[in-house]
Structure formats: structure tokens, C-alpha cells
mmCIF file of N, CA and C in Angstrom:
data_model
loop_
_atom_site.group_PDB
_atom_site.id
_atom_site.type_symbol
_atom_site.label_atom_id
_atom_site.label_comp_id
_atom_site.label_asym_id
_atom_site.label_seq_id
_atom_site.Cartn_x
_atom_site.Cartn_y
_atom_site.Cartn_z
ATOM 1 N N MET A 1 132.791 82.628 114.798
ATOM 2 C CA MET A 1 133.008 83.563 115.387
ATOM 3 C C MET A 1 133.841 84.600 114.825
ATOM 4 N N ILE A 2 133.897 85.348 116.052
ATOM 5 C CA ILE A 2 134.485 87.024 115.380
ATOM 6 C C ILE A 2 135.816 87.182 116.181
ATOM 7 N N ASP A 3 136.610 87.240 115.653
ATOM 8 C CA ASP A 3 137.972 87.598 115.726
ATOM 9 C C ASP A 3 137.884 88.990 116.128
ATOM 10 N N VAL A 4 138.306 89.404 117.759
ATOM 11 C CA VAL A 4 138.325 90.261 118.164
ATOM 12 C C VAL A 4 139.656 90.737 118.894
ATOM 13 N N ALA A 5 140.812 91.350 118.419
ATOM 14 C CA ALA A 5 141.756 91.915 118.980
ATOM 15 C C ALA A 5 141.496 93.377 119.945
ATOM 16 N N TYR A 6 142.496 93.451 120.988
ATOM 17 C CA TYR A 6 142.490 94.532 121.653
ATOM 18 C C TYR A 6 143.742 95.106 121.042
ATOM 19 N N ARG A 7 143.594 96.584 120.565
ATOM 20 C CA ARG A 7 144.624 97.188 120.167
ATOM 21 C C ARG A 7 144.665 98.275 120.870
ATOM 22 N N PRO A 8 144.967 98.705 121.917
ATOM 23 C CA PRO A 8 145.629 99.871 122.430
ATOM 24 C C PRO A 8 145.617 101.135 121.612
ATOM 25 N N GLN A 9 146.900 101.112 120.961
ATOM 26 C CA GLN A 9 146.891 102.243 120.327
ATOM 27 C C GLN A 9 145.953 102.685 119.211
ATOM 28 N N GLU A 10 144.825 101.709 118.833
ATOM 29 C CA GLU A 10 143.893 101.866 117.701
ATOM 30 C C GLU A 10 142.929 102.666 118.550
ATOM 31 N N VAL A 11 142.705 101.888 119.409
ATOM 32 C CA VAL A 11 141.971 102.722 120.845
ATOM 33 C C VAL A 11 141.967 104.027 121.016
ATOM 34 N N THR A 12 143.261 104.529 121.605
ATOM 35 C CA THR A 12 143.956 105.781 121.212
ATOM 36 C C THR A 12 143.680 106.879 120.224
ATOM 37 N N ARG A 13 143.827 106.130 119.172
ATOM 38 C CA ARG A 13 143.702 107.091 117.954
ATOM 39 C C ARG A 13 142.101 107.366 117.683
ATOM 40 N N LYS A 14 141.653 106.546 117.875
ATOM 41 C CA LYS A 14 140.200 106.926 117.510
ATOM 42 C C LYS A 14 139.693 107.329 118.688
ATOM 43 N N LEU A 15 139.661 107.603 119.471
ATOM 44 C CA LEU A 15 139.356 108.670 120.662
ATOM 45 C C LEU A 15 139.796 110.108 120.653
ATOM 46 N N ALA A 16 141.056 110.184 120.029
ATOM 47 C CA ALA A 16 141.896 111.479 120.383
ATOM 48 C C ALA A 16 140.941 112.371 119.773
ATOM 49 N N TRP A 17 139.986 112.473 118.944
ATOM 50 C CA TRP A 17 138.952 113.882 119.250
ATOM 51 C C TRP A 17 138.724 114.339 120.297
ATOM 52 N N ARG A 18 138.656 113.497 121.142
ATOM 53 C CA ARG A 18 138.640 113.937 122.544
ATOM 54 C C ARG A 18 139.459 114.969 122.952
ATOM 55 N N ASP A 19 140.506 114.605 122.802
ATOM 56 C CA ASP A 19 141.575 115.929 123.208
ATOM 57 C C ASP A 19 141.816 116.705 122.099
ATOM 58 N N ARG A 20 140.867 116.916 121.165
ATOM 59 C CA ARG A 20 141.005 117.897 120.012
ATOM 60 C C ARG A 20 141.871 117.567 119.043
ATOM 61 N N GLU A 21 142.990 116.124 119.070
ATOM 62 C CA GLU A 21 143.665 115.879 118.222
ATOM 63 C C GLU A 21 143.452 114.680 117.197
ATOM 64 N N ILE A 22 144.055 114.642 115.816
ATOM 65 C CA ILE A 22 143.371 113.729 114.929
ATOM 66 C C ILE A 22 145.094 113.427 114.823
ATOM 67 N N ILE A 23 145.008 111.385 114.895
ATOM 68 C CA ILE A 23 145.939 110.715 114.878
ATOM 69 C C ILE A 23 145.815 110.161 113.745
ATOM 70 N N LEU A 24 146.949 109.929 112.756
ATOM 71 C CA LEU A 24 146.744 109.505 111.935
ATOM 72 C C LEU A 24 148.160 108.226 111.655
ATOM 73 N N HIS A 25 147.323 107.100 111.209
ATOM 74 C CA HIS A 25 148.363 105.613 111.192
ATOM 75 C C HIS A 25 147.940 105.074 109.714
ATOM 76 N N GLN A 26 149.082 105.693 109.037
ATOM 77 C CA GLN A 26 148.803 105.186 107.405
ATOM 78 C C GLN A 26 147.593 105.126 106.937
ATOM 79 N N GLU A 27 146.757 106.962 107.308
ATOM 80 C CA GLU A 27 145.551 106.992 106.866
ATOM 81 C C GLU A 27 145.943 107.592 105.077
ATOM 82 N N SER A 28 144.541 107.697 104.499
ATOM 83 C CA SER A 28 144.579 108.626 102.894
ATOM 84 C C SER A 28 144.747 109.989 103.336
ATOM 85 N N LEU A 29 145.460 110.809 102.360
ATOM 86 C CA LEU A 29 145.415 111.780 102.742
ATOM 87 C C LEU A 29 143.732 112.390 102.348
ATOM 88 N N SER A 30 143.443 111.637 101.349
ATOM 89 C CA SER A 30 141.597 112.112 101.261
ATOM 90 C C SER A 30 141.359 112.080 102.683
ATOM 91 N N ASP A 31 141.264 110.678 103.510
ATOM 92 C CA ASP A 31 140.988 110.412 104.474
ATOM 93 C C ASP A 31 140.756 111.563 105.569
ATOM 94 N N ALA A 32 142.397 111.913 105.869
ATOM 95 C CA ALA A 32 143.004 112.503 106.341
ATOM 96 C C ALA A 32 142.122 114.480 106.849
ATOM 97 N N VAL A 33 141.574 114.620 104.907
ATOM 98 C CA VAL A 33 141.621 116.185 104.797
ATOM 99 C C VAL A 33 140.024 115.792 105.256
ATOM 100 N N ALA A 34 139.700 114.888 104.870
ATOM 101 C CA ALA A 34 137.548 114.883 105.066
ATOM 102 C C ALA A 34 137.591 114.964 106.598
ATOM 103 N N GLU A 35 138.673 114.400 107.218
ATOM 104 C CA GLU A 35 138.587 114.530 109.050
ATOM 105 C C GLU A 35 138.952 115.790 109.408
ATOM 106 N N PHE A 36 140.014 116.834 108.681
ATOM 107 C CA PHE A 36 140.350 118.085 109.037
ATOM 108 C C PHE A 36 138.992 118.860 108.904
ATOM 109 N N ASN A 37 138.271 119.095 107.532
ATOM 110 C CA ASN A 37 137.422 119.459 106.725
ATOM 111 C C ASN A 37 135.753 119.099 108.346
ATOM 112 N N ARG A 38 135.970 118.402 108.567
ATOM 113 C CA ARG A 38 134.918 118.058 109.747
ATOM 114 C C ARG A 38 135.108 119.077 110.785
ATOM 115 N N TYR A 39 136.030 119.226 111.358
ATOM 116 C CA TYR A 39 136.610 120.444 112.302
ATOM 117 C C TYR A 39 136.497 121.795 112.024
ATOM 118 N N ASN A 40 136.630 122.277 110.835
ATOM 119 C CA ASN A 40 137.042 123.696 110.457
ATOM 120 C C ASN A 40 136.077 123.960 109.241
ATOM 121 N N THR A 41 136.297 125.638 109.418
ATOM 122 C CA THR A 41 135.567 126.393 108.218
ATOM 123 C C THR A 41 136.432 126.373 107.049
ATOM 124 N N ARG A 42 137.647 126.590 107.372
ATOM 125 C CA ARG A 42 138.309 126.888 105.979
ATOM 126 C C ARG A 42 138.554 125.230 105.880
ATOM 127 N N GLU A 43 138.471 125.101 104.322
ATOM 128 C CA GLU A 43 138.449 123.910 103.698
ATOM 129 C C GLU A 43 139.536 123.452 103.350
ATOM 130 N N ILE A 44 139.905 122.512 103.410
ATOM 131 C CA ILE A 44 141.488 121.902 102.799
ATOM 132 C C ILE A 44 140.764 120.988 101.292
ATOM 133 N N ILE A 45 141.580 121.793 100.161
ATOM 134 C CA ILE A 45 141.646 121.049 99.191
ATOM 135 C C ILE A 45 142.575 120.494 98.436
ATOM 136 N N ILE A 46 141.973 118.956 98.326
ATOM 137 C CA ILE A 46 143.453 118.433 97.243
ATOM 138 C C ILE A 46 143.444 118.707 95.826
ATOM 139 N N ALA A 47 144.062 119.128 95.219
ATOM 140 C CA ALA A 47 143.950 119.850 93.698
ATOM 141 C C ALA A 47 144.521 118.944 92.962
ATOM 142 N N ASP A 48 145.334 118.045 93.380
ATOM 143 C CA ASP A 48 145.990 116.817 92.377
ATOM 144 C C ASP A 48 145.071 115.490 92.944
ATOM 145 N N PRO A 49 144.136 114.826 92.073
ATOM 146 C CA PRO A 49 143.661 113.692 92.810
ATOM 147 C C PRO A 49 144.943 112.664 92.977
ATOM 148 N N ARG A 50 145.542 112.518 91.727
ATOM 149 C CA ARG A 50 147.070 111.959 92.083
ATOM 150 C C ARG A 50 147.656 111.162 93.843
ATOM 151 N N LEU A 51 147.377 112.514 94.598
ATOM 152 C CA LEU A 51 147.660 112.518 95.949
ATOM 153 C C LEU A 51 146.699 111.947 96.758
ATOM 154 N N ASN A 52 145.434 111.562 96.377
ATOM 155 C CA ASN A 52 144.753 110.960 97.465
ATOM 156 C C ASN A 52 145.004 109.581 98.018
ATOM 157 N N THR A 53 145.227 108.772 97.546
ATOM 158 C CA THR A 53 145.898 107.697 98.325
ATOM 159 C C THR A 53 147.212 107.680 98.882
ATOM 160 N N ALA A 54 147.824 109.120 99.019
ATOM 161 C CA ALA A 54 149.196 108.875 99.852
ATOM 162 C C ALA A 54 148.781 108.569 101.400
ATOM 163 N N GLN A 55 149.836 107.720 101.815
ATOM 164 C CA GLN A 55 148.918 107.389 103.291
ATOM 165 C C GLN A 55 150.261 108.650 104.217
ATOM 166 N N LEU A 56 149.449 108.523 105.267
ATOM 167 C CA LEU A 56 150.010 109.486 106.133
ATOM 168 C C LEU A 56 150.095 108.990 107.623
ATOM 169 N N VAL A 57 150.948 109.336 108.393
ATOM 170 C CA VAL A 57 151.249 108.853 110.032
ATOM 171 C C VAL A 57 151.660 110.668 110.595
ATOM 172 N N GLY A 58 151.019 110.130 111.474
ATOM 173 C CA GLY A 58 151.551 111.758 112.489
ATOM 174 C C GLY A 58 150.039 112.321 113.418
ATOM 175 N N GLY A 59 149.786 113.241 114.135
ATOM 176 C CA GLY A 59 149.309 113.515 115.249
ATOM 177 C C GLY A 59 149.151 115.104 114.833
ATOM 178 N N PHE A 60 148.184 115.889 115.090
ATOM 179 C CA PHE A 60 147.896 116.999 114.585
ATOM 180 C C PHE A 60 146.778 117.256 115.506
ATOM 181 N N GLN A 61 146.484 118.925 115.805
ATOM 182 C CA GLN A 61 145.607 119.617 116.964
ATOM 183 C C GLN A 61 144.232 119.377 115.409
ATOM 184 N N VAL A 62 143.191 119.187 115.947
ATOM 185 C CA VAL A 62 142.259 119.657 114.705
ATOM 186 C C VAL A 62 142.081 120.968 114.536
ATOM 187 N N ASP A 63 142.215 121.844 115.441
ATOM 188 C CA ASP A 63 142.451 123.132 114.910
ATOM 189 C C ASP A 63 143.529 124.394 114.471
ATOM 190 N N GLN A 64 144.291 123.096 113.878
ATOM 191 C CA GLN A 64 145.330 123.606 113.217
ATOM 192 C C GLN A 64 145.619 123.414 111.897
ATOM 193 N N PRO A 65 144.864 123.251 111.074
ATOM 194 C CA PRO A 65 145.338 122.851 109.658
ATOM 195 C C PRO A 65 146.172 123.038 108.880
ATOM 196 N N GLU A 66 146.814 124.144 109.096
ATOM 197 C CA GLU A 66 147.698 124.825 108.599
ATOM 198 C C GLU A 66 149.119 123.913 108.725
ATOM 199 N N SER A 67 149.300 123.430 110.267
ATOM 200 C CA SER A 67 150.196 122.793 110.527
ATOM 201 C C SER A 67 150.607 121.593 109.813
ATOM 202 N N PHE A 68 149.029 120.915 109.934
ATOM 203 C CA PHE A 68 149.144 119.439 108.982
ATOM 204 C C PHE A 68 149.176 119.927 107.292
ATOM 205 N N ALA A 69 148.580 120.775 107.219
ATOM 206 C CA ALA A 69 149.354 121.087 105.309
ATOM 207 C C ALA A 69 150.738 121.255 105.158
ATOM 208 N N LEU A 70 151.300 121.722 105.921
ATOM 209 C CA LEU A 70 152.715 122.146 105.557
ATOM 210 C C LEU A 70 153.329 120.969 105.979
ATOM 211 N N ALA A 71 152.995 120.030 107.153
ATOM 212 C CA ALA A 71 153.136 118.480 107.319
ATOM 213 C C ALA A 71 153.439 117.897 106.150
ATOM 214 N N VAL A 72 152.384 117.838 105.560
ATOM 215 C CA VAL A 72 151.962 117.229 104.043
ATOM 216 C C VAL A 72 152.749 117.599 102.751
ATOM 217 N N LYS A 73 153.077 119.164 102.853
ATOM 218 C CA LYS A 73 153.698 119.499 101.999
ATOM 219 C C LYS A 73 155.690 119.046 102.250
ATOM 220 N N LEU A 74 155.915 118.749 103.260
ATOM 221 C CA LEU A 74 157.352 118.321 103.543
ATOM 222 C C LEU A 74 157.651 117.169 103.168
ATOM 223 N N ALA A 75 156.161 115.851 103.486
ATOM 224 C CA ALA A 75 156.318 114.561 103.198
ATOM 225 C C ALA A 75 156.320 114.005 102.212
ATOM 226 N N LEU A 76 155.483 114.906 101.546
ATOM 227 C CA LEU A 76 155.087 114.957 100.246
ATOM 228 C C LEU A 76 155.836 115.633 99.110
ATOM 229 N N ASP A 77 156.662 116.665 99.217
ATOM 230 C CA ASP A 77 157.152 117.329 98.376
ATOM 231 C C ASP A 77 155.999 118.296 97.627
ATOM 232 N N VAL A 78 155.048 118.535 98.036
ATOM 233 C CA VAL A 78 154.229 119.224 96.489
ATOM 234 C C VAL A 78 153.628 120.607 97.270
ATOM 235 N N PRO A 79 153.438 121.513 96.717
ATOM 236 C CA PRO A 79 153.150 122.792 96.784
ATOM 237 C C PRO A 79 151.815 122.868 97.960
ATOM 238 N N VAL A 80 151.736 123.900 98.731
ATOM 239 C CA VAL A 80 150.235 124.301 99.443
ATOM 240 C C VAL A 80 150.378 125.615 99.269
ATOM 241 N N ASP A 81 148.951 126.036 99.030
ATOM 242 C CA ASP A 81 148.648 127.562 99.354
ATOM 243 C C ASP A 81 147.672 127.920 100.370
ATOM 244 N N ILE A 82 148.070 128.566 100.845
ATOM 245 C CA ILE A 82 147.134 128.613 102.568
ATOM 246 C C ILE A 82 146.838 130.036 102.166
ATOM 247 N N ASN A 83 145.235 129.982 102.322
ATOM 248 C CA ASN A 83 144.934 131.981 102.203
ATOM 249 C C ASN A 83 143.615 131.755 103.643
ATOM 250 N N ASP A 84 142.936 132.988 103.590
ATOM 251 C CA ASP A 84 141.866 132.829 104.471
ATOM 252 C C ASP A 84 140.370 131.930 104.485
ATOM 253 N N GLN A 85 140.531 131.715 103.388
ATOM 254 C CA GLN A 85 139.086 130.881 102.292
ATOM 255 C C GLN A 85 139.286 129.715 102.772
ATOM 256 N N ARG A 86 140.608 129.010 102.098
ATOM 257 C CA ARG A 86 140.805 127.638 102.162
ATOM 258 C C ARG A 86 142.176 127.404 102.311
ATOM 259 N N ILE A 87 142.581 125.805 102.259
ATOM 260 C CA ILE A 87 144.246 125.476 102.166
ATOM 261 C C ILE A 87 143.849 124.529 100.924
ATOM 262 N N LEU A 88 145.122 124.825 99.904
ATOM 263 C CA LEU A 88 145.555 123.995 98.812
ATOM 264 C C LEU A 88 146.302 122.811 98.521
ATOM 265 N N ILE A 89 146.000 121.627 98.479
ATOM 266 C CA ILE A 89 147.703 120.901 98.445
ATOM 267 C C ILE A 89 147.784 120.263 97.122
ATOM 268 N N GLY A 90 148.986 120.615 96.865
ATOM 269 C CA GLY A 90 148.885 120.114 95.528
ATOM 270 C C GLY A 90 148.564 121.429 94.592
ATOM 271 N N THR A 91 149.003 120.398 93.144
ATOM 272 C CA THR A 91 148.152 121.855 92.030
ATOM 273 C C THR A 91 147.385 120.988 91.021
ATOM 274 N N VAL A 92 146.725 121.389 90.518
ATOM 275 C CA VAL A 92 145.439 120.917 89.033
ATOM 276 C C VAL A 92 146.423 120.497 88.482
ATOM 277 N N GLY A 93 146.299 118.756 88.289
ATOM 278 C CA GLY A 93 147.043 118.449 87.276
ATOM 279 C C GLY A 93 148.294 118.001 87.691
ATOM 280 N N GLY A 94 148.703 117.984 88.888
ATOM 281 C CA GLY A 94 149.885 117.653 89.613
ATOM 282 C C GLY A 94 151.226 118.675 88.900
ATOM 283 N N HIS A 95 150.878 119.791 88.276
ATOM 284 C CA HIS A 95 152.238 120.222 87.882
ATOM 285 C C HIS A 95 152.421 121.734 88.934
ATOM 286 N N SER A 96 153.698 121.471 89.220
ATOM 287 C CA SER A 96 154.250 122.980 90.095
ATOM 288 C C SER A 96 154.446 123.838 89.542
#
């Protein structure tokens, strides 16, 4: 028998894209970045691979990757570089 539990919050989170939102609930930074990169031409890049598994919680508009990057900067205390071509989170090798 398969145990299926109804979790309204999880359903809402999974369908948030319909409202042009990304809802994160303990998602890894790498998963969150992949989700943002699906919707935007300006790529978000994680420079320091040690940040990949950092877990995030929050809600963001899919077309506002800058807001997401600035929230990551505050939450993880890492540098963020935003320009017209890309958004870089952290520094190569983790050095500030």
C-alpha cells in the first residue's frame, strides 16, 4: 500500500509557478538557482560549490532574480555580483 498524505502547503508550493512565484521550503541553493534559471535569460551562477547545499526558505517572483540573490546574500552572508549578463553568488573558492 502506498501512503499518500494530503499536504496543502506542498501543493501550493508546487503550483506557485502559475502565479509566477517560486516558493522555497528547505530547498538547496543549487535547486533554487536551477529553478530561477529556468525562467530567466540572465543566469545565476554559484561560484563557491560549498554553497550548493545551503537550505533556503522564502517566496520570490520568478522574474526578479536580483531580489532572490540579495536575499541569499543576507541569509548566507556571501558576496553577490549582479550585472546585465549574470548574477554570481559567492566567490570562487569561497574567498571574499
